[in-house]
XYZ file of C-alpha atoms in Angstrom:
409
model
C 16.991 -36.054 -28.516
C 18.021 -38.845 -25.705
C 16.116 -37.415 -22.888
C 17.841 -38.831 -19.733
C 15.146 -39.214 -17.437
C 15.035 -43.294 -16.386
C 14.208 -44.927 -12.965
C 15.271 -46.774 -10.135
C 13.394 -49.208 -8.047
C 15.123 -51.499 -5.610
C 15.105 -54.139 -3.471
C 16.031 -54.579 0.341
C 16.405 -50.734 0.178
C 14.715 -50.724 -3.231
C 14.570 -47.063 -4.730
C 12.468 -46.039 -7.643
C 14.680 -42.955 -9.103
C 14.048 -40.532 -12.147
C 16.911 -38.573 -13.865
C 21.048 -39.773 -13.973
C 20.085 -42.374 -11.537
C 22.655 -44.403 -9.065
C 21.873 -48.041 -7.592
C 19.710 -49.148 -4.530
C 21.714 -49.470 -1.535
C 20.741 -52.273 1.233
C 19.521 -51.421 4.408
C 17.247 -52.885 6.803
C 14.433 -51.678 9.635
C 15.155 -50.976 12.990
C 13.183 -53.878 14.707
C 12.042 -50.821 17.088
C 8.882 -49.150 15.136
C 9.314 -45.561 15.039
C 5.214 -45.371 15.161
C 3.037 -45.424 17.839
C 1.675 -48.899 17.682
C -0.783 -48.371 20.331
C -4.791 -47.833 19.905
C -5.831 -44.242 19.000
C -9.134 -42.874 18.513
C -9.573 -40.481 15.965
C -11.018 -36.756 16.602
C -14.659 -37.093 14.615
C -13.765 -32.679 14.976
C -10.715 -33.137 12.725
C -9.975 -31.494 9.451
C -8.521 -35.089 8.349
C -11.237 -37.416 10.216
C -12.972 -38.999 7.259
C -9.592 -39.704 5.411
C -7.876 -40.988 8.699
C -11.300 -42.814 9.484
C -11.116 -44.391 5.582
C -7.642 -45.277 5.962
C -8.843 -47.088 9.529
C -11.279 -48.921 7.491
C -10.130 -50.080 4.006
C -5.952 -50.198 5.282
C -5.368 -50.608 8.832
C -8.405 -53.213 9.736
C -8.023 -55.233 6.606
C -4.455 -55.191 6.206
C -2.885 -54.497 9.666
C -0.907 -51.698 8.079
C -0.223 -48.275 8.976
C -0.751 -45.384 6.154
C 1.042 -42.372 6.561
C 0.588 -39.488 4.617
C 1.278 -36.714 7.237
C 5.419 -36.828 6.873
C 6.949 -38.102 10.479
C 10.810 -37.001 10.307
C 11.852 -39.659 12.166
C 10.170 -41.730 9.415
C 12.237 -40.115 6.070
C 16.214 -40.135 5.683
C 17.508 -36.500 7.149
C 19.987 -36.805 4.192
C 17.356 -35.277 1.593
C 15.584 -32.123 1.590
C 11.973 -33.225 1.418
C 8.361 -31.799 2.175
C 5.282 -32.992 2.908
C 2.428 -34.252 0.772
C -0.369 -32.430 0.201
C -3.608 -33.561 1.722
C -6.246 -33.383 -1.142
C -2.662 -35.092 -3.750
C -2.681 -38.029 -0.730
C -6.374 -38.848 -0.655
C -6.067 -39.308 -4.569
C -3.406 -41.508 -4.197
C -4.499 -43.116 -1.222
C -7.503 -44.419 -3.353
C -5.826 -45.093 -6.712
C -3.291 -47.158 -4.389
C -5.574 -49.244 -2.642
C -7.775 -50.187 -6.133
C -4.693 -50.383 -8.577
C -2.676 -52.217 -6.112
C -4.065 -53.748 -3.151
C -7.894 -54.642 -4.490
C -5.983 -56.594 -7.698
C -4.239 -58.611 -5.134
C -6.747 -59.182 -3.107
C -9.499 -60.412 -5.829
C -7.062 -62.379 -7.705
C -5.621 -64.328 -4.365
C -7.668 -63.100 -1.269
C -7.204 -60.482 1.316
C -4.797 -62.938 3.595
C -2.524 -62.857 1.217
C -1.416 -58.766 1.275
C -2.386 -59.213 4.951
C 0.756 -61.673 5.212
C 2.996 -60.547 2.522
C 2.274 -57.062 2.259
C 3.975 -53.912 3.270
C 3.205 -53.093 7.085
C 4.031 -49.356 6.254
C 2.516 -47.082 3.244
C 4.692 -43.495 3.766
C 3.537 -40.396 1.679
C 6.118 -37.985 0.706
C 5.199 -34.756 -1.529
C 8.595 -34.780 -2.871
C 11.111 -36.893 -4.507
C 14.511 -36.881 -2.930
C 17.528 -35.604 -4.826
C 20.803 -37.304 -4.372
C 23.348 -34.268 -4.628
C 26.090 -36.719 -5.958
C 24.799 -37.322 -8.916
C 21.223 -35.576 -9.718
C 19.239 -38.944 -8.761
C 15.880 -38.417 -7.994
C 13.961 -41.226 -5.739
C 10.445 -42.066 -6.527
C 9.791 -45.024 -4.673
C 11.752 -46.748 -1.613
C 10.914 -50.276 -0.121
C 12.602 -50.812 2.920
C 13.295 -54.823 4.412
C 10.050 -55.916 2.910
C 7.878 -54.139 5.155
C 7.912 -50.425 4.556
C 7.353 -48.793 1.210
C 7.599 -44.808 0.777
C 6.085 -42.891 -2.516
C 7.546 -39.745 -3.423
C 6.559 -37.479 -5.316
C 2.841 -37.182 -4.489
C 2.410 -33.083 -4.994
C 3.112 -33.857 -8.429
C 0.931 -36.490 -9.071
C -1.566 -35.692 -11.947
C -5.058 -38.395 -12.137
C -5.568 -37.009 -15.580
C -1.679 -37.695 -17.175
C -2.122 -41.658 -17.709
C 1.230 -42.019 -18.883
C 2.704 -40.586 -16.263
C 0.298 -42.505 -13.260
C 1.882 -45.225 -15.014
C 5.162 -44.838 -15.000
C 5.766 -43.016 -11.863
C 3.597 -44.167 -9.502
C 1.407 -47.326 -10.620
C 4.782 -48.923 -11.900
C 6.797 -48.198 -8.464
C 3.997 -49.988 -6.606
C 4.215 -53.443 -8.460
C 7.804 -53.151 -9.050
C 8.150 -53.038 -5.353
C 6.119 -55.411 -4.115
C 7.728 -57.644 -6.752
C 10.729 -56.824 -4.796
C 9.001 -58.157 -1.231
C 7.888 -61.280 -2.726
C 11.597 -62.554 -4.437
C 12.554 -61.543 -0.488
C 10.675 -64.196 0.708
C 11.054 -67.008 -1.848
C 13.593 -65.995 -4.186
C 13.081 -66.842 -7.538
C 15.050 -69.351 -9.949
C 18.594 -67.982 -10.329
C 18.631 -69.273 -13.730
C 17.073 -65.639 -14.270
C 20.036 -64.116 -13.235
C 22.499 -65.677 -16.022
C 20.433 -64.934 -18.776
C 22.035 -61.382 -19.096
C 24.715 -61.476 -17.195
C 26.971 -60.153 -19.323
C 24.994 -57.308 -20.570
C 24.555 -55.680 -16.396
C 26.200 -52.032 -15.987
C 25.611 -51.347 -12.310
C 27.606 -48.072 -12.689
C 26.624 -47.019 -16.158
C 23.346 -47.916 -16.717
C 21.353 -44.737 -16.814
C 23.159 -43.372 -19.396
C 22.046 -46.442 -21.629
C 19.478 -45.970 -24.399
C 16.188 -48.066 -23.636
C 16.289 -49.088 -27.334
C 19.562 -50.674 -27.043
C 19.407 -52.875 -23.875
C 15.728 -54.006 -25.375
C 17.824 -55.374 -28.210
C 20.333 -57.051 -25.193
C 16.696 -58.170 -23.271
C 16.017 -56.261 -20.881
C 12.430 -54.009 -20.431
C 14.102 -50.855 -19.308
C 17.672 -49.246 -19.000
C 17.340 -49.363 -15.324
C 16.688 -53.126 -15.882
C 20.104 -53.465 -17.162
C 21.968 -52.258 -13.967
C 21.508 -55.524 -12.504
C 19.702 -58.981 -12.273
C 17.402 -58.579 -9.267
C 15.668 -55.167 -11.035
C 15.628 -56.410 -14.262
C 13.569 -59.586 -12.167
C 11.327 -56.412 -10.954
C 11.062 -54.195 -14.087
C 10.796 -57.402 -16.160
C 6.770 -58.212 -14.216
C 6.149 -54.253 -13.446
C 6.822 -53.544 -16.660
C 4.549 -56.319 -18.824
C 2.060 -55.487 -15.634
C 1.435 -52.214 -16.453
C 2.651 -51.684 -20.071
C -0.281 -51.420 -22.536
C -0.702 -53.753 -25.208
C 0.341 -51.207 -27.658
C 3.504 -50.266 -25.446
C 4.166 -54.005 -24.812
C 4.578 -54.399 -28.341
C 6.747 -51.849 -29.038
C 9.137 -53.025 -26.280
C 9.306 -55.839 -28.344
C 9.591 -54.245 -31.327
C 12.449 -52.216 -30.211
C 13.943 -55.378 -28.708
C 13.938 -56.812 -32.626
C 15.595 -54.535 -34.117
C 19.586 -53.347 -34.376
C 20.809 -50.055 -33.277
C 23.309 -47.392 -34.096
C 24.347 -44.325 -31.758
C 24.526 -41.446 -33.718
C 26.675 -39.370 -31.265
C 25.563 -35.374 -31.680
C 27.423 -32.660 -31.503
C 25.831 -31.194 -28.469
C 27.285 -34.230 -26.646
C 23.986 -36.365 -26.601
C 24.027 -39.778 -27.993
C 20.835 -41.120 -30.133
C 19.837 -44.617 -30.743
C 18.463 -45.196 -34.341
C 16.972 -48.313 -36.458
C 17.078 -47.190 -40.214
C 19.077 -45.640 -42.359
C 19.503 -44.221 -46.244
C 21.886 -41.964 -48.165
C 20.590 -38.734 -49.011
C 22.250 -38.418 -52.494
C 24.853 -40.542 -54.471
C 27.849 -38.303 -52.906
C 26.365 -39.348 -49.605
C 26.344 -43.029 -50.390
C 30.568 -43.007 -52.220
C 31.076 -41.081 -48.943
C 29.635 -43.674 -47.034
C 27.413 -40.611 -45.175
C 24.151 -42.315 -43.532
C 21.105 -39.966 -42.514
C 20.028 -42.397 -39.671
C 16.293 -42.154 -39.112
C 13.976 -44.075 -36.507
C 15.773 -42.610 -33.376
C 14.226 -43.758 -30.189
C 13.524 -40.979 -27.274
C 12.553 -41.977 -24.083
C 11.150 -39.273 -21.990
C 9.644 -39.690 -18.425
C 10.388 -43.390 -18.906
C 7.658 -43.107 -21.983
C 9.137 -44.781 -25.098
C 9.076 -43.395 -28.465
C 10.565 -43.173 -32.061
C 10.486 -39.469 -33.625
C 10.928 -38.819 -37.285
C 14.500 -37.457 -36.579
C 16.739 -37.699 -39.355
C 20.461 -37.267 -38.268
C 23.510 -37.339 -41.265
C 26.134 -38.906 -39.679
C 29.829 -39.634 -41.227
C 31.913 -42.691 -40.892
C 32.482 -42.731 -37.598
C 29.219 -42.133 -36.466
C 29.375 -38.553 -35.644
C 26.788 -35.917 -36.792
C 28.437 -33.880 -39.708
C 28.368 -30.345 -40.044
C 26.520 -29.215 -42.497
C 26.340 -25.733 -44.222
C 23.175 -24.446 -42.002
C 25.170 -24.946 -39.204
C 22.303 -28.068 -38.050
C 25.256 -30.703 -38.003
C 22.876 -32.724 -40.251
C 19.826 -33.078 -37.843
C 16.462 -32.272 -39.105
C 12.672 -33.499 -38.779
C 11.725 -33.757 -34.899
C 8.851 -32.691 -35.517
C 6.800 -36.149 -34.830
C 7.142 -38.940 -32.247
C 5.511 -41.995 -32.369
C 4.328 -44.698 -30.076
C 3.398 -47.551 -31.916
C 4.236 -49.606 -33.573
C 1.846 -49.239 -36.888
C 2.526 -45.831 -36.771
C 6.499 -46.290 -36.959
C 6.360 -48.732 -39.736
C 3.600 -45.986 -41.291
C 6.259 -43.008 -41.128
C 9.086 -45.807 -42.658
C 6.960 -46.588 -45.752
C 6.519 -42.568 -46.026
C 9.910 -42.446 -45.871
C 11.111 -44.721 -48.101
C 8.738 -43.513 -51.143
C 11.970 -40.798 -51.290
C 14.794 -42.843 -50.610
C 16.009 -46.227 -49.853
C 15.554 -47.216 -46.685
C 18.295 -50.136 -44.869
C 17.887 -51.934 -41.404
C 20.484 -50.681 -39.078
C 22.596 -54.355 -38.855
C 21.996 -55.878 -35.308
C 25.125 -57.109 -33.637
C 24.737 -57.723 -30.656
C 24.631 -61.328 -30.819
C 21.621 -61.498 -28.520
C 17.738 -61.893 -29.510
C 16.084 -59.373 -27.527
C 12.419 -60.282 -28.209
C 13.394 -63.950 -27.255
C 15.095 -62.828 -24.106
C 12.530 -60.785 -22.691
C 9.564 -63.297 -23.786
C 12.458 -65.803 -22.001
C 12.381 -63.880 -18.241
C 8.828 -63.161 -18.737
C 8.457 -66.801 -18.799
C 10.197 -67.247 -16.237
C 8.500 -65.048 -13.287
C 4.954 -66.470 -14.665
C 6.033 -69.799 -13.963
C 7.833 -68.566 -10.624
C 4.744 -66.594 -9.450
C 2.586 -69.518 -10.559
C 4.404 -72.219 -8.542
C 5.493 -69.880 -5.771
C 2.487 -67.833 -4.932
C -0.448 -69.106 -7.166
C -0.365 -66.424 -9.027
C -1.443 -66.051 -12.483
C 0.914 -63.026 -13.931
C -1.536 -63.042 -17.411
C -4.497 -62.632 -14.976
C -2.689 -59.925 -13.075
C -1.766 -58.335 -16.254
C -5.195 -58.081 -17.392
C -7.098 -56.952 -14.033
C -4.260 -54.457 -13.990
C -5.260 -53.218 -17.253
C -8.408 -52.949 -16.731
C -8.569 -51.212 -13.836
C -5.776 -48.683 -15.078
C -8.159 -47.796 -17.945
C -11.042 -47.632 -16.232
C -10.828 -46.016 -12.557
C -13.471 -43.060 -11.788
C -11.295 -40.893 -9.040
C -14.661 -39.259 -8.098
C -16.375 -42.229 -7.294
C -12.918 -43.273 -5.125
C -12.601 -39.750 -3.426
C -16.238 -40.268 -2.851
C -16.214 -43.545 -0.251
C -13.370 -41.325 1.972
C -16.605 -38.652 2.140
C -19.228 -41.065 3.107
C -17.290 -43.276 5.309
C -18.724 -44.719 8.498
């Protein structure tokens, strides 16, 4: 079923969110620092010296920025219950951080660059924050360009790569995407592309399927222009090939909403009448529904029987004509595999697309568009990027990384 569980990353307040999410709001740094900006030695009899020493070394010297992973109240909003991060779950991603984030930067353009541009504040938090309002759950915050917080950390998991991705390796490029269009915005052209298709308000309880097919890389991409800007280079960033693809895919392709009688909607792509009463009844079983869960995308064999309107009928069992569930799938091959199963029982039709919009063409479109932006405005090659990016997320040994904090100098 539609599992609601999207995020939020924003902008001058920029917030990375999970669950029935709400906007970024804008704020800005008190031009006082709430940190001791003065020289301190470190204890070499500490618990914490050869982490505090490592951050010294490979963030504050290089980078003139102060890593915090021991929360400071006066550093978190008093609005949200949070906790701390746990040491050993902030040296992980203290490490994964630094090579998934700021060593791509840094080979690709040089170590100024981050020094100039980059955050000024890394902030630690072993919780996400819940908005009570409305169930929101924060992730990621980047404050006036210079202070980014990561939430979450107790939960983080080095061995879930889908997961890394999409709630923590994700947040950091979306961000910093965020801190660059603050500096030199990019072409507003961007911005009218979609214009029409932005729900501020309603977004998170859009299916990602559907506002692919309007252009857009995520549902949280279609609250407004300046995070679809974000989620449009986070998202080919850090999106495998294979996931890329189906973005696309999905983005091709027309959609109905099958709308259950549990009171979840479902987004899917094919259809076919179970039995000649079906078909003079005009009864579709709607097949090739798309589930997005943990902002992972999928399409599950689910088969729903829906009548005229759309709605799931009741059938005799008492399943109100849902059935299968029992695979997902997360490519693209394999989707078209299960359809060609499929249709040696029945005939399978294309759900129509109406829309009016290309998707594909749209998001190929605003991809095109922050290449050529980062390109002219930053020399920075996004395909380049991409691919270090890639790389590195594939091939990172968290041992070796821990190791350097133990034999630091």
């Amino acid at each position: 079923m539609k599992i609601n569980n999207k995020y939020i990353l924003g902008v001058a307040a920029g917030t990375l969110l999970a669950g029935s999410l709400s906007s970024c709001s804008e704020e800005k740094l008190d031009s006082n620092s709430i940190f001791k900006t003065e020289d301190t030695a470190l204890d070499p009899d500490s618990y914490t010296y050869k982490f505090d020493r490592w951050i010294q070394k490979e963030y504050t010297e290089p980078y003139n920025l102060t890593f915090i992973y021991k929360m400071e109240d006066l550093a978190t909003d008093m609005d949200y219950n949070l906790v701390p991060a746990e040491y050993d779950k902030a040296k992980e991603l203290a490490v994964l951080t630094k090579y998934l984030w700021f060593d791509v930067y840094t080979d690709l353009v040089g170590i100024d660059f981050l020094k100039q541009y980059g955050p000024k504040i890394l902030h630690l938090i072993g919780s996400t924050a819940i908005n009570p309002a409305n169930g929101t759950e924060i992730l990621g915050l980047a404050e006036g360009g210079l202070k980014v917080s990561l939430f979450r950390v107790n939960q983080f998991d080095p061995t879930d790569f889908e997961q890394l991705n999409e709630k923590y390796f994700k947040t950091m490029h979306h961000e910093f995407s965020h801190i660059l269009h603050q500096t030199k915005t990019y072409p507003k052209e961007f911005d009218l592309i979609s214009a029409d298709r932005y729900e501020p308000m309603g977004w998170q309880d859009r299916s990602g399927a559907v506002v692919a097919s309007y252009g857009c890389t995520s549902a949280y991409a279609s609250g407004q222009a300046r995070e679809d800007f974000a989620e449009t280079i986070a998202n080919y960033i850090t999106r495998t090939d294979e996931q890329w693809d189906l973005t696309l895919w999905l983005a091709s392709r027309g959609w109905q909403t099958a709308k259950l009688a549990n009171g979840l909607d479902m987004a899917c792509t094919k259809y076919y009448y179970a039995s000649a009463a079906d078909r003079a009844k005009d009864m579709k079983t709607l097949t090739g529904c798309f589930i997005e869960a943990d902002g992972v995308y999928t399409v599950t064999d689910i088969c729903i029987k829906v009548d005229a309107t759309g709605s799931a009928t009741n059938e005799s069992d008492g399943n109100y004509g849902v059935s299968g569930g029992n695979m997902t799938y997360k490519t693209v091959a394999d989707i078209e595999a299960y359809f060609q199963q499929l249709a040696t029982q029945y005939d399978l039709y294309d759900v129509a697309d109406t829309d009016n919009v290309d998707g594909k063409a749209v998001i190929l479109q605003k991809t095109s568009i922050a290449r050529n932006w980062l390109e002219s405005a930053w020399n920075l090659d996004l395909d380049e990027l991409r691919n270090e990016v890639q790389f590195r997320q594939k091939n990172f040994d968290l041992e070796a990384l821990l190791a350097e904090i133990e034999n630091v100098q």
